[in-house]
């Protein structure tokens, strides 16, 4: 295993770790008293925080690119014939994928959404073989299956499987679930295609800046006005939690960068398989920080994930 391939594996793992940190802080943030008036419409503060995360993420990345004298690279990329793919990836991953995930939680619950959204790993793997001609060896396929099984073991409540009422709300939940799965899988596919297979000169940090800029504009011009949340945006700007929002945007930006960087080296299937470990890392950090007790299902899922990481890390590099 050469050094670059090893760094791709490490970046994939840390993209999951940083997203777990982002998730925990974000969840704590939504419990702030400023959001109490929205207790019946929690999707409003959640979508507002995502919008502000993407906005601050865009600012941090801009300052980073400016400091490293890469602003000119933005202009070059904007003139690149593949720029439309970055815009499409931003639309699929942000407003479609993330909004689908959060709205799906509203209609079918966090447990089912967290479990079934993990199928974006399978869809992403399938799309990578179909469009990018990635060779999925039996060992890689086994690692993907172990990851999905582990996520189901952690999240899925089998005792309530027969309590699901297939009504209009459930139908909406399933529709948003599909948005989430195909949005995230497609973003991973497009990012890997541009950064790894198209052999363009686009760097991950520049691609992410344009991704965040696109997502910010879509949220700011369409989603936030539609849910009438600009009043909440201005309230947050006047509140001390603005510093927390700004901080988690740094963590989220780092996670995006590591995910894109990982996929640019090791491909879609491996990159997504390592990134989706954020579900496991979230529980690990909750156990450490909030004294949540270990359970058998968590230990079993951890073992499955560890095996899958070993399988992925020991796969030969694609030439």
PDB file of C-alpha atoms in Angstrom:
ATOM      1  CA  UNK A   1       0.000   0.000   0.000  1.00  0.00           C
ATOM      2  CA  UNK A   2       1.593   3.279  -1.087  1.00  0.00           C
ATOM      3  CA  UNK A   3       1.468   6.439   1.018  1.00  0.00           C
ATOM      4  CA  UNK A   4      -1.164   8.241  -1.081  1.00  0.00           C
ATOM      5  CA  UNK A   5      -3.578   5.296  -0.960  1.00  0.00           C
ATOM      6  CA  UNK A   6      -3.058   5.008   2.804  1.00  0.00           C
ATOM      7  CA  UNK A   7      -3.849   8.728   3.194  1.00  0.00           C
ATOM      8  CA  UNK A   8      -7.057   8.163   1.224  1.00  0.00           C
ATOM      9  CA  UNK A   9      -8.114   5.480   3.716  1.00  0.00           C
ATOM     10  CA  UNK A  10      -7.244   7.684   6.706  1.00  0.00           C
ATOM     11  CA  UNK A  11      -9.083  10.650   5.177  1.00  0.00           C
ATOM     12  CA  UNK A  12     -12.192   8.488   4.690  1.00  0.00           C
ATOM     13  CA  UNK A  13     -12.160   7.374   8.321  1.00  0.00           C
ATOM     14  CA  UNK A  14     -11.658  10.925   9.638  1.00  0.00           C
ATOM     15  CA  UNK A  15     -14.420  12.248   7.387  1.00  0.00           C
ATOM     16  CA  UNK A  16     -16.721  10.001   9.420  1.00  0.00           C
ATOM     17  CA  UNK A  17     -15.203  11.085  12.738  1.00  0.00           C
ATOM     18  CA  UNK A  18     -15.541  14.805  11.981  1.00  0.00           C
ATOM     19  CA  UNK A  19     -19.105  14.395  10.705  1.00  0.00           C
ATOM     20  CA  UNK A  20     -19.990  12.574  13.945  1.00  0.00           C
ATOM     21  CA  UNK A  21     -18.657  15.555  15.924  1.00  0.00           C
ATOM     22  CA  UNK A  22     -20.663  17.883  13.692  1.00  0.00           C
ATOM     23  CA  UNK A  23     -23.811  15.777  14.198  1.00  0.00           C
ATOM     24  CA  UNK A  24     -23.555  15.734  17.999  1.00  0.00           C
ATOM     25  CA  UNK A  25     -22.926  19.491  18.313  1.00  0.00           C
ATOM     26  CA  UNK A  26     -25.659  20.209  15.773  1.00  0.00           C
ATOM     27  CA  UNK A  27     -28.155  18.104  17.744  1.00  0.00           C
ATOM     28  CA  UNK A  28     -27.251  19.943  20.949  1.00  0.00           C
ATOM     29  CA  UNK A  29     -27.580  23.233  19.116  1.00  0.00           C
ATOM     30  CA  UNK A  30     -31.172  22.543  18.071  1.00  0.00           C
ATOM     31  CA  UNK A  31     -32.098  22.207  21.767  1.00  0.00           C
ATOM     32  CA  UNK A  32     -31.237  25.873  22.412  1.00  0.00           C
ATOM     33  CA  UNK A  33     -34.074  27.975  23.840  1.00  0.00           C
ATOM     34  CA  UNK A  34     -34.050  30.187  20.758  1.00  0.00           C
ATOM     35  CA  UNK A  35     -35.705  27.320  18.884  1.00  0.00           C
ATOM     36  CA  UNK A  36     -38.497  26.668  21.435  1.00  0.00           C
ATOM     37  CA  UNK A  37     -41.140  28.551  19.385  1.00  0.00           C
ATOM     38  CA  UNK A  38     -40.497  26.031  16.577  1.00  0.00           C
ATOM     39  CA  UNK A  39     -41.071  22.879  18.658  1.00  0.00           C
ATOM     40  CA  UNK A  40     -43.916  21.838  16.356  1.00  0.00           C
ATOM     41  CA  UNK A  41     -41.893  22.622  13.225  1.00  0.00           C
ATOM     42  CA  UNK A  42     -38.369  21.548  14.073  1.00  0.00           C
ATOM     43  CA  UNK A  43     -37.500  21.207  10.397  1.00  0.00           C
ATOM     44  CA  UNK A  44     -37.378  25.034  10.267  1.00  0.00           C
ATOM     45  CA  UNK A  45     -34.423  25.480  12.702  1.00  0.00           C
ATOM     46  CA  UNK A  46     -32.719  22.378  11.285  1.00  0.00           C
ATOM     47  CA  UNK A  47     -32.868  23.639   7.700  1.00  0.00           C
ATOM     48  CA  UNK A  48     -31.878  27.111   8.908  1.00  0.00           C
ATOM     49  CA  UNK A  49     -28.784  25.721  10.636  1.00  0.00           C
ATOM     50  CA  UNK A  50     -27.850  23.793   7.482  1.00  0.00           C
ATOM     51  CA  UNK A  51     -28.177  27.003   5.468  1.00  0.00           C
ATOM     52  CA  UNK A  52     -25.986  28.910   7.924  1.00  0.00           C
ATOM     53  CA  UNK A  53     -23.504  26.023   8.047  1.00  0.00           C
ATOM     54  CA  UNK A  54     -23.119  26.103   4.277  1.00  0.00           C
ATOM     55  CA  UNK A  55     -22.861  29.909   4.336  1.00  0.00           C
ATOM     56  CA  UNK A  56     -20.079  29.973   6.951  1.00  0.00           C
ATOM     57  CA  UNK A  57     -18.413  26.957   5.360  1.00  0.00           C
ATOM     58  CA  UNK A  58     -18.290  28.886   2.097  1.00  0.00           C
ATOM     59  CA  UNK A  59     -16.705  31.872   3.901  1.00  0.00           C
ATOM     60  CA  UNK A  60     -14.060  29.756   5.687  1.00  0.00           C
ATOM     61  CA  UNK A  61     -13.140  28.014   2.442  1.00  0.00           C
ATOM     62  CA  UNK A  62     -12.905  31.351   0.652  1.00  0.00           C
ATOM     63  CA  UNK A  63     -10.492  32.696   3.291  1.00  0.00           C
ATOM     64  CA  UNK A  64      -8.522  29.434   3.136  1.00  0.00           C
ATOM     65  CA  UNK A  65      -8.213  29.646  -0.645  1.00  0.00           C
ATOM     66  CA  UNK A  66      -7.270  33.322  -0.429  1.00  0.00           C
ATOM     67  CA  UNK A  67      -4.587  32.648   2.181  1.00  0.00           C
ATOM     68  CA  UNK A  68      -3.131  29.894   0.002  1.00  0.00           C
ATOM     69  CA  UNK A  69      -3.360  32.105  -3.109  1.00  0.00           C
ATOM     70  CA  UNK A  70      -5.840  29.820  -4.857  1.00  0.00           C
ATOM     71  CA  UNK A  71      -8.592  32.341  -5.606  1.00  0.00           C
ATOM     72  CA  UNK A  72      -7.555  32.294  -9.245  1.00  0.00           C
ATOM     73  CA  UNK A  73      -8.292  28.554  -9.239  1.00  0.00           C
ATOM     74  CA  UNK A  74     -11.965  29.340  -8.603  1.00  0.00           C
ATOM     75  CA  UNK A  75     -12.105  31.376 -11.802  1.00  0.00           C
ATOM     76  CA  UNK A  76     -10.353  28.594 -13.704  1.00  0.00           C
ATOM     77  CA  UNK A  77     -12.779  25.975 -12.392  1.00  0.00           C
ATOM     78  CA  UNK A  78     -15.788  28.165 -13.191  1.00  0.00           C
ATOM     79  CA  UNK A  79     -14.560  28.202 -16.791  1.00  0.00           C
ATOM     80  CA  UNK A  80     -14.042  24.421 -16.749  1.00  0.00           C
ATOM     81  CA  UNK A  81     -16.391  22.481 -19.010  1.00  0.00           C
ATOM     82  CA  UNK A  82     -17.206  20.160 -16.072  1.00  0.00           C
ATOM     83  CA  UNK A  83     -18.398  22.973 -13.782  1.00  0.00           C
ATOM     84  CA  UNK A  84     -22.040  22.006 -14.341  1.00  0.00           C
ATOM     85  CA  UNK A  85     -21.309  18.661 -12.677  1.00  0.00           C
ATOM     86  CA  UNK A  86     -20.183  20.409  -9.467  1.00  0.00           C
ATOM     87  CA  UNK A  87     -23.394  22.468  -9.489  1.00  0.00           C
ATOM     88  CA  UNK A  88     -25.482  19.309  -9.979  1.00  0.00           C
ATOM     89  CA  UNK A  89     -23.545  17.515  -7.213  1.00  0.00           C
ATOM     90  CA  UNK A  90     -24.192  20.423  -4.842  1.00  0.00           C
ATOM     91  CA  UNK A  91     -27.911  20.320  -5.623  1.00  0.00           C
ATOM     92  CA  UNK A  92     -28.089  16.555  -5.139  1.00  0.00           C
ATOM     93  CA  UNK A  93     -26.039  16.422  -1.934  1.00  0.00           C
ATOM     94  CA  UNK A  94     -27.328  19.525  -0.147  1.00  0.00           C
ATOM     95  CA  UNK A  95     -30.910  20.670  -0.789  1.00  0.00           C
ATOM     96  CA  UNK A  96     -32.032  17.251  -2.089  1.00  0.00           C
ATOM     97  CA  UNK A  97     -29.981  14.756  -0.053  1.00  0.00           C
ATOM     98  CA  UNK A  98     -29.694  16.556   3.289  1.00  0.00           C
ATOM     99  CA  UNK A  99     -33.181  18.076   3.179  1.00  0.00           C
ATOM    100  CA  UNK A 100     -34.578  14.676   2.233  1.00  0.00           C
ATOM    101  CA  UNK A 101     -32.837  13.134   5.239  1.00  0.00           C
ATOM    102  CA  UNK A 102     -34.124  15.703   7.734  1.00  0.00           C
ATOM    103  CA  UNK A 103     -37.662  15.782   6.341  1.00  0.00           C
ATOM    104  CA  UNK A 104     -37.667  11.988   6.282  1.00  0.00           C
ATOM    105  CA  UNK A 105     -36.915  12.008  10.020  1.00  0.00           C
ATOM    106  CA  UNK A 106     -39.957  14.247  10.486  1.00  0.00           C
ATOM    107  CA  UNK A 107     -42.281  11.761   8.757  1.00  0.00           C
ATOM    108  CA  UNK A 108     -40.918   8.282   9.589  1.00  0.00           C
ATOM    109  CA  UNK A 109     -38.621   8.919  12.563  1.00  0.00           C
ATOM    110  CA  UNK A 110     -34.864   9.049  13.144  1.00  0.00           C
ATOM    111  CA  UNK A 111     -34.427   5.305  13.723  1.00  0.00           C
ATOM    112  CA  UNK A 112     -35.895   4.186  10.414  1.00  0.00           C
ATOM    113  CA  UNK A 113     -34.335   7.073   8.492  1.00  0.00           C
ATOM    114  CA  UNK A 114     -30.839   6.427   9.864  1.00  0.00           C
ATOM    115  CA  UNK A 115     -31.170   2.729   9.058  1.00  0.00           C
ATOM    116  CA  UNK A 116     -32.619   2.903   5.561  1.00  0.00           C
ATOM    117  CA  UNK A 117     -30.591   5.939   4.449  1.00  0.00           C
ATOM    118  CA  UNK A 118     -27.508   3.723   4.800  1.00  0.00           C
ATOM    119  CA  UNK A 119     -28.599   2.173   1.509  1.00  0.00           C
ATOM    120  CA  UNK A 120     -26.951   5.158  -0.158  1.00  0.00           C
ATOM    121  CA  UNK A 121     -23.779   3.135   0.379  1.00  0.00           C
ATOM    122  CA  UNK A 122     -25.174   0.288  -1.749  1.00  0.00           C
ATOM    123  CA  UNK A 123     -26.590   2.645  -4.379  1.00  0.00           C
ATOM    124  CA  UNK A 124     -23.306   4.578  -4.516  1.00  0.00           C
ATOM    125  CA  UNK A 125     -21.396   1.319  -4.974  1.00  0.00           C
ATOM    126  CA  UNK A 126     -23.787   0.215  -7.740  1.00  0.00           C
ATOM    127  CA  UNK A 127     -23.552   3.586  -9.523  1.00  0.00           C
ATOM    128  CA  UNK A 128     -19.754   3.519  -9.341  1.00  0.00           C
ATOM    129  CA  UNK A 129     -19.646   0.139 -11.079  1.00  0.00           C
ATOM    130  CA  UNK A 130     -22.234   1.206 -13.658  1.00  0.00           C
ATOM    131  CA  UNK A 131     -20.870   4.633 -14.629  1.00  0.00           C
ATOM    132  CA  UNK A 132     -17.252   4.710 -13.430  1.00  0.00           C
ATOM    133  CA  UNK A 133     -16.521   1.041 -14.116  1.00  0.00           C
ATOM    134  CA  UNK A 134     -15.053   0.606 -10.650  1.00  0.00           C
ATOM    135  CA  UNK A 135     -14.191  -3.008 -10.066  1.00  0.00           C
ATOM    136  CA  UNK A 136     -15.940  -4.188  -6.918  1.00  0.00           C
ATOM    137  CA  UNK A 137     -14.096  -7.228  -5.631  1.00  0.00           C
ATOM    138  CA  UNK A 138     -15.874  -9.786  -3.459  1.00  0.00           C
ATOM    139  CA  UNK A 139     -13.986  -8.511  -0.399  1.00  0.00           C
ATOM    140  CA  UNK A 140     -15.217  -4.947  -1.058  1.00  0.00           C
ATOM    141  CA  UNK A 141     -18.795  -6.147  -1.519  1.00  0.00           C
ATOM    142  CA  UNK A 142     -18.567  -8.055   1.753  1.00  0.00           C
ATOM    143  CA  UNK A 143     -17.285  -4.893   3.510  1.00  0.00           C
ATOM    144  CA  UNK A 144     -20.247  -2.879   2.161  1.00  0.00           C
ATOM    145  CA  UNK A 145     -22.730  -5.498   3.373  1.00  0.00           C
ATOM    146  CA  UNK A 146     -21.090  -5.602   6.826  1.00  0.00           C
ATOM    147  CA  UNK A 147     -21.364  -1.811   7.089  1.00  0.00           C
ATOM    148  CA  UNK A 148     -25.068  -1.795   6.233  1.00  0.00           C
ATOM    149  CA  UNK A 149     -25.802  -4.675   8.633  1.00  0.00           C
ATOM    150  CA  UNK A 150     -23.904  -2.846  11.398  1.00  0.00           C
ATOM    151  CA  UNK A 151     -25.931   0.338  10.865  1.00  0.00           C
ATOM    152  CA  UNK A 152     -29.180  -1.631  11.006  1.00  0.00           C
ATOM    153  CA  UNK A 153     -28.085  -3.340  14.212  1.00  0.00           C
ATOM    154  CA  UNK A 154     -27.392   0.055  15.826  1.00  0.00           C
ATOM    155  CA  UNK A 155     -30.473   1.961  14.666  1.00  0.00           C
ATOM    156  CA  UNK A 156     -33.321  -0.304  13.689  1.00  0.00           C
ATOM    157  CA  UNK A 157     -36.041  -1.036  16.231  1.00  0.00           C
ATOM    158  CA  UNK A 158     -37.367  -4.453  15.296  1.00  0.00           C
ATOM    159  CA  UNK A 159     -39.966  -4.332  18.077  1.00  0.00           C
ATOM    160  CA  UNK A 160     -41.770  -1.521  16.259  1.00  0.00           C
ATOM    161  CA  UNK A 161     -41.607  -2.910  12.729  1.00  0.00           C
ATOM    162  CA  UNK A 162     -45.270  -3.950  12.851  1.00  0.00           C
ATOM    163  CA  UNK A 163     -46.364  -0.626  14.341  1.00  0.00           C
ATOM    164  CA  UNK A 164     -45.710   1.320  11.140  1.00  0.00           C
ATOM    165  CA  UNK A 165     -48.915   2.792   9.719  1.00  0.00           C
ATOM    166  CA  UNK A 166     -48.720   3.098   5.951  1.00  0.00           C
ATOM    167  CA  UNK A 167     -50.520   6.393   5.612  1.00  0.00           C
ATOM    168  CA  UNK A 168     -49.849   9.666   3.788  1.00  0.00           C
ATOM    169  CA  UNK A 169     -47.094  10.669   6.227  1.00  0.00           C
ATOM    170  CA  UNK A 170     -45.313   7.351   5.722  1.00  0.00           C
ATOM    171  CA  UNK A 171     -45.533   7.812   1.956  1.00  0.00           C
ATOM    172  CA  UNK A 172     -43.973  11.273   2.245  1.00  0.00           C
ATOM    173  CA  UNK A 173     -41.272   9.792   4.474  1.00  0.00           C
ATOM    174  CA  UNK A 174     -40.419   7.130   1.891  1.00  0.00           C
ATOM    175  CA  UNK A 175     -40.277   9.737  -0.878  1.00  0.00           C
ATOM    176  CA  UNK A 176     -37.872  11.879   1.157  1.00  0.00           C
ATOM    177  CA  UNK A 177     -35.879   8.736   1.955  1.00  0.00           C
ATOM    178  CA  UNK A 178     -35.389   8.132  -1.780  1.00  0.00           C
ATOM    179  CA  UNK A 179     -34.330  11.769  -2.226  1.00  0.00           C
ATOM    180  CA  UNK A 180     -31.749  11.277   0.514  1.00  0.00           C
ATOM    181  CA  UNK A 181     -30.360   7.958  -0.783  1.00  0.00           C
ATOM    182  CA  UNK A 182     -30.031   8.972  -4.419  1.00  0.00           C
ATOM    183  CA  UNK A 183     -28.937  12.531  -3.556  1.00  0.00           C
ATOM    184  CA  UNK A 184     -26.005  11.470  -1.385  1.00  0.00           C
ATOM    185  CA  UNK A 185     -25.017   8.546  -3.617  1.00  0.00           C
ATOM    186  CA  UNK A 186     -25.096  10.747  -6.733  1.00  0.00           C
ATOM    187  CA  UNK A 187     -23.042  13.493  -5.088  1.00  0.00           C
ATOM    188  CA  UNK A 188     -20.371  10.924  -4.204  1.00  0.00           C
ATOM    189  CA  UNK A 189     -20.431   9.583  -7.760  1.00  0.00           C
ATOM    190  CA  UNK A 190     -20.069  13.044  -9.325  1.00  0.00           C
ATOM    191  CA  UNK A 191     -17.331  14.154  -6.916  1.00  0.00           C
ATOM    192  CA  UNK A 192     -15.296  11.016  -7.548  1.00  0.00           C
ATOM    193  CA  UNK A 193     -15.806  11.297 -11.317  1.00  0.00           C
ATOM    194  CA  UNK A 194     -14.514  14.876 -11.399  1.00  0.00           C
ATOM    195  CA  UNK A 195     -11.646  14.469  -8.940  1.00  0.00           C
ATOM    196  CA  UNK A 196     -10.436  10.924  -9.667  1.00  0.00           C
ATOM    197  CA  UNK A 197     -11.563   9.610 -13.030  1.00  0.00           C
ATOM    198  CA  UNK A 198     -11.904  12.762 -15.152  1.00  0.00           C
ATOM    199  CA  UNK A 199      -8.298  13.633 -14.282  1.00  0.00           C
ATOM    200  CA  UNK A 200      -9.118  17.333 -14.070  1.00  0.00           C
ATOM    201  CA  UNK A 201      -6.926  19.841 -12.228  1.00  0.00           C
ATOM    202  CA  UNK A 202      -9.786  20.651  -9.817  1.00  0.00           C
ATOM    203  CA  UNK A 203      -8.644  20.378  -6.197  1.00  0.00           C
ATOM    204  CA  UNK A 204     -11.049  19.050  -3.527  1.00  0.00           C
ATOM    205  CA  UNK A 205     -11.079  22.336  -1.568  1.00  0.00           C
ATOM    206  CA  UNK A 206     -12.017  24.339  -4.673  1.00  0.00           C
ATOM    207  CA  UNK A 207     -14.740  21.840  -5.587  1.00  0.00           C
ATOM    208  CA  UNK A 208     -16.142  22.005  -2.040  1.00  0.00           C
ATOM    209  CA  UNK A 209     -16.110  25.826  -2.062  1.00  0.00           C
ATOM    210  CA  UNK A 210     -18.203  25.856  -5.246  1.00  0.00           C
ATOM    211  CA  UNK A 211     -20.410  23.135  -3.779  1.00  0.00           C
ATOM    212  CA  UNK A 212     -21.048  25.190  -0.640  1.00  0.00           C
ATOM    213  CA  UNK A 213     -21.575  28.377  -2.634  1.00  0.00           C
ATOM    214  CA  UNK A 214     -24.174  26.628  -4.802  1.00  0.00           C
ATOM    215  CA  UNK A 215     -25.902  25.061  -1.802  1.00  0.00           C
ATOM    216  CA  UNK A 216     -25.954  28.412   0.044  1.00  0.00           C
ATOM    217  CA  UNK A 217     -27.600  30.143  -2.910  1.00  0.00           C
ATOM    218  CA  UNK A 218     -30.193  27.378  -3.301  1.00  0.00           C
ATOM    219  CA  UNK A 219     -31.071  27.454   0.398  1.00  0.00           C
ATOM    220  CA  UNK A 220     -30.931  31.240   0.627  1.00  0.00           C
ATOM    221  CA  UNK A 221     -33.005  31.966  -2.465  1.00  0.00           C
ATOM    222  CA  UNK A 222     -35.476  29.061  -2.405  1.00  0.00           C
ATOM    223  CA  UNK A 223     -35.720  26.961   0.756  1.00  0.00           C
ATOM    224  CA  UNK A 224     -35.304  29.589   3.526  1.00  0.00           C
ATOM    225  CA  UNK A 225     -37.830  32.026   1.948  1.00  0.00           C
ATOM    226  CA  UNK A 226     -40.261  29.150   1.337  1.00  0.00           C
ATOM    227  CA  UNK A 227     -40.282  28.071   4.995  1.00  0.00           C
ATOM    228  CA  UNK A 228     -40.251  31.751   6.070  1.00  0.00           C
ATOM    229  CA  UNK A 229     -37.102  31.340   8.163  1.00  0.00           C
ATOM    230  CA  UNK A 230     -35.175  34.544   7.515  1.00  0.00           C
ATOM    231  CA  UNK A 231     -36.550  35.953  10.777  1.00  0.00           C
ATOM    232  CA  UNK A 232     -34.870  33.049  12.583  1.00  0.00           C
ATOM    233  CA  UNK A 233     -31.647  33.625  10.643  1.00  0.00           C
ATOM    234  CA  UNK A 234     -31.487  37.226  11.891  1.00  0.00           C
ATOM    235  CA  UNK A 235     -32.270  36.067  15.458  1.00  0.00           C
ATOM    236  CA  UNK A 236     -29.333  33.649  15.346  1.00  0.00           C
ATOM    237  CA  UNK A 237     -27.027  36.410  14.112  1.00  0.00           C
ATOM    238  CA  UNK A 238     -27.934  38.405  17.226  1.00  0.00           C
ATOM    239  CA  UNK A 239     -27.499  35.418  19.570  1.00  0.00           C
ATOM    240  CA  UNK A 240     -24.350  33.931  21.134  1.00  0.00           C
ATOM    241  CA  UNK A 241     -25.055  30.576  19.444  1.00  0.00           C
ATOM    242  CA  UNK A 242     -23.808  32.197  16.226  1.00  0.00           C
ATOM    243  CA  UNK A 243     -20.278  31.313  17.397  1.00  0.00           C
ATOM    244  CA  UNK A 244     -21.273  27.656  17.743  1.00  0.00           C
ATOM    245  CA  UNK A 245     -22.823  27.650  14.267  1.00  0.00           C
ATOM    246  CA  UNK A 246     -19.637  29.204  12.887  1.00  0.00           C
ATOM    247  CA  UNK A 247     -17.516  26.581  14.697  1.00  0.00           C
ATOM    248  CA  UNK A 248     -19.465  23.545  13.476  1.00  0.00           C
ATOM    249  CA  UNK A 249     -19.252  24.919   9.946  1.00  0.00           C
ATOM    250  CA  UNK A 250     -15.470  24.546  10.233  1.00  0.00           C
ATOM    251  CA  UNK A 251     -15.885  20.947  11.408  1.00  0.00           C
ATOM    252  CA  UNK A 252     -18.385  20.243   8.635  1.00  0.00           C
ATOM    253  CA  UNK A 253     -16.105  21.808   6.012  1.00  0.00           C
ATOM    254  CA  UNK A 254     -13.238  19.613   7.181  1.00  0.00           C
ATOM    255  CA  UNK A 255     -15.459  16.540   6.941  1.00  0.00           C
ATOM    256  CA  UNK A 256     -16.492  17.428   3.376  1.00  0.00           C
ATOM    257  CA  UNK A 257     -12.883  18.033   2.380  1.00  0.00           C
ATOM    258  CA  UNK A 258     -11.731  14.690   3.810  1.00  0.00           C
ATOM    259  CA  UNK A 259     -14.627  12.867   2.099  1.00  0.00           C
ATOM    260  CA  UNK A 260     -13.916  14.440  -1.300  1.00  0.00           C
ATOM    261  CA  UNK A 261     -10.171  13.906  -0.873  1.00  0.00           C
ATOM    262  CA  UNK A 262     -10.721  10.263   0.069  1.00  0.00           C
ATOM    263  CA  UNK A 263     -12.944   9.580  -2.951  1.00  0.00           C
ATOM    264  CA  UNK A 264     -10.469  11.334  -5.245  1.00  0.00           C
ATOM    265  CA  UNK A 265      -7.913   8.672  -4.282  1.00  0.00           C
ATOM    266  CA  UNK A 266      -9.737   5.435  -3.381  1.00  0.00           C
ATOM    267  CA  UNK A 267     -13.015   5.860  -5.299  1.00  0.00           C
ATOM    268  CA  UNK A 268     -16.723   6.083  -4.500  1.00  0.00           C
ATOM    269  CA  UNK A 269     -17.453   2.712  -2.900  1.00  0.00           C
ATOM    270  CA  UNK A 270     -14.514   2.766  -0.491  1.00  0.00           C
ATOM    271  CA  UNK A 271     -14.879   6.461   0.298  1.00  0.00           C
ATOM    272  CA  UNK A 272     -18.585   6.179   1.141  1.00  0.00           C
ATOM    273  CA  UNK A 273     -18.018   2.978   3.130  1.00  0.00           C
ATOM    274  CA  UNK A 274     -15.556   4.774   5.403  1.00  0.00           C
ATOM    275  CA  UNK A 275     -17.537   8.034   5.581  1.00  0.00           C
ATOM    276  CA  UNK A 276     -20.773   6.337   6.654  1.00  0.00           C
ATOM    277  CA  UNK A 277     -18.982   5.208   9.813  1.00  0.00           C
ATOM    278  CA  UNK A 278     -20.078   8.570  11.277  1.00  0.00           C
ATOM    279  CA  UNK A 279     -23.115   6.723  12.661  1.00  0.00           C
ATOM    280  CA  UNK A 280     -20.835   4.484  14.712  1.00  0.00           C
ATOM    281  CA  UNK A 281     -18.509   7.332  15.737  1.00  0.00           C
ATOM    282  CA  UNK A 282     -21.500   9.375  16.889  1.00  0.00           C
ATOM    283  CA  UNK A 283     -22.412   6.655  19.378  1.00  0.00           C
ATOM    284  CA  UNK A 284     -18.786   6.284  20.512  1.00  0.00           C
ATOM    285  CA  UNK A 285     -18.553  10.012  21.295  1.00  0.00           C
ATOM    286  CA  UNK A 286     -21.933   9.937  23.042  1.00  0.00           C
ATOM    287  CA  UNK A 287     -20.709   7.067  25.233  1.00  0.00           C
ATOM    288  CA  UNK A 288     -17.533   8.993  26.084  1.00  0.00           C
ATOM    289  CA  UNK A 289     -19.102  12.435  26.594  1.00  0.00           C
ATOM    290  CA  UNK A 290     -22.554  11.616  27.970  1.00  0.00           C
ATOM    291  CA  UNK A 291     -21.891   8.343  29.838  1.00  0.00           C
ATOM    292  CA  UNK A 292     -24.311   6.358  27.690  1.00  0.00           C
ATOM    293  CA  UNK A 293     -24.017   2.659  28.508  1.00  0.00           C
ATOM    294  CA  UNK A 294     -22.531   0.196  26.043  1.00  0.00           C
ATOM    295  CA  UNK A 295     -25.069  -2.215  24.597  1.00  0.00           C
ATOM    296  CA  UNK A 296     -24.582  -5.552  22.887  1.00  0.00           C
ATOM    297  CA  UNK A 297     -25.830  -4.251  19.533  1.00  0.00           C
ATOM    298  CA  UNK A 298     -23.276  -1.417  19.615  1.00  0.00           C
ATOM    299  CA  UNK A 299     -20.383  -3.794  20.379  1.00  0.00           C
ATOM    300  CA  UNK A 300     -21.479  -6.137  17.574  1.00  0.00           C
ATOM    301  CA  UNK A 301     -21.842  -3.246  15.098  1.00  0.00           C
ATOM    302  CA  UNK A 302     -18.392  -1.937  16.106  1.00  0.00           C
ATOM    303  CA  UNK A 303     -16.845  -5.327  15.367  1.00  0.00           C
ATOM    304  CA  UNK A 304     -18.533  -5.453  11.963  1.00  0.00           C
ATOM    305  CA  UNK A 305     -17.305  -1.970  11.112  1.00  0.00           C
ATOM    306  CA  UNK A 306     -13.751  -2.778  12.226  1.00  0.00           C
ATOM    307  CA  UNK A 307     -13.743  -5.852   9.995  1.00  0.00           C
ATOM    308  CA  UNK A 308     -15.063  -3.804   7.062  1.00  0.00           C
ATOM    309  CA  UNK A 309     -12.320  -1.161   7.534  1.00  0.00           C
ATOM    310  CA  UNK A 310      -9.649  -3.873   7.564  1.00  0.00           C
ATOM    311  CA  UNK A 311     -11.134  -5.382   4.391  1.00  0.00           C
ATOM    312  CA  UNK A 312     -11.177  -1.992   2.647  1.00  0.00           C
ATOM    313  CA  UNK A 313      -7.708  -0.954   3.836  1.00  0.00           C
ATOM    314  CA  UNK A 314      -6.109  -4.212   2.674  1.00  0.00           C
ATOM    315  CA  UNK A 315      -7.679  -4.104  -0.785  1.00  0.00           C
ATOM    316  CA  UNK A 316      -5.069  -3.593  -3.488  1.00  0.00           C
ATOM    317  CA  UNK A 317      -4.970  -0.113  -4.989  1.00  0.00           C
ATOM    318  CA  UNK A 318      -6.733   0.237  -8.337  1.00  0.00           C
ATOM    319  CA  UNK A 319      -4.339   1.003 -11.143  1.00  0.00           C
TER     320      UNK A 319
END
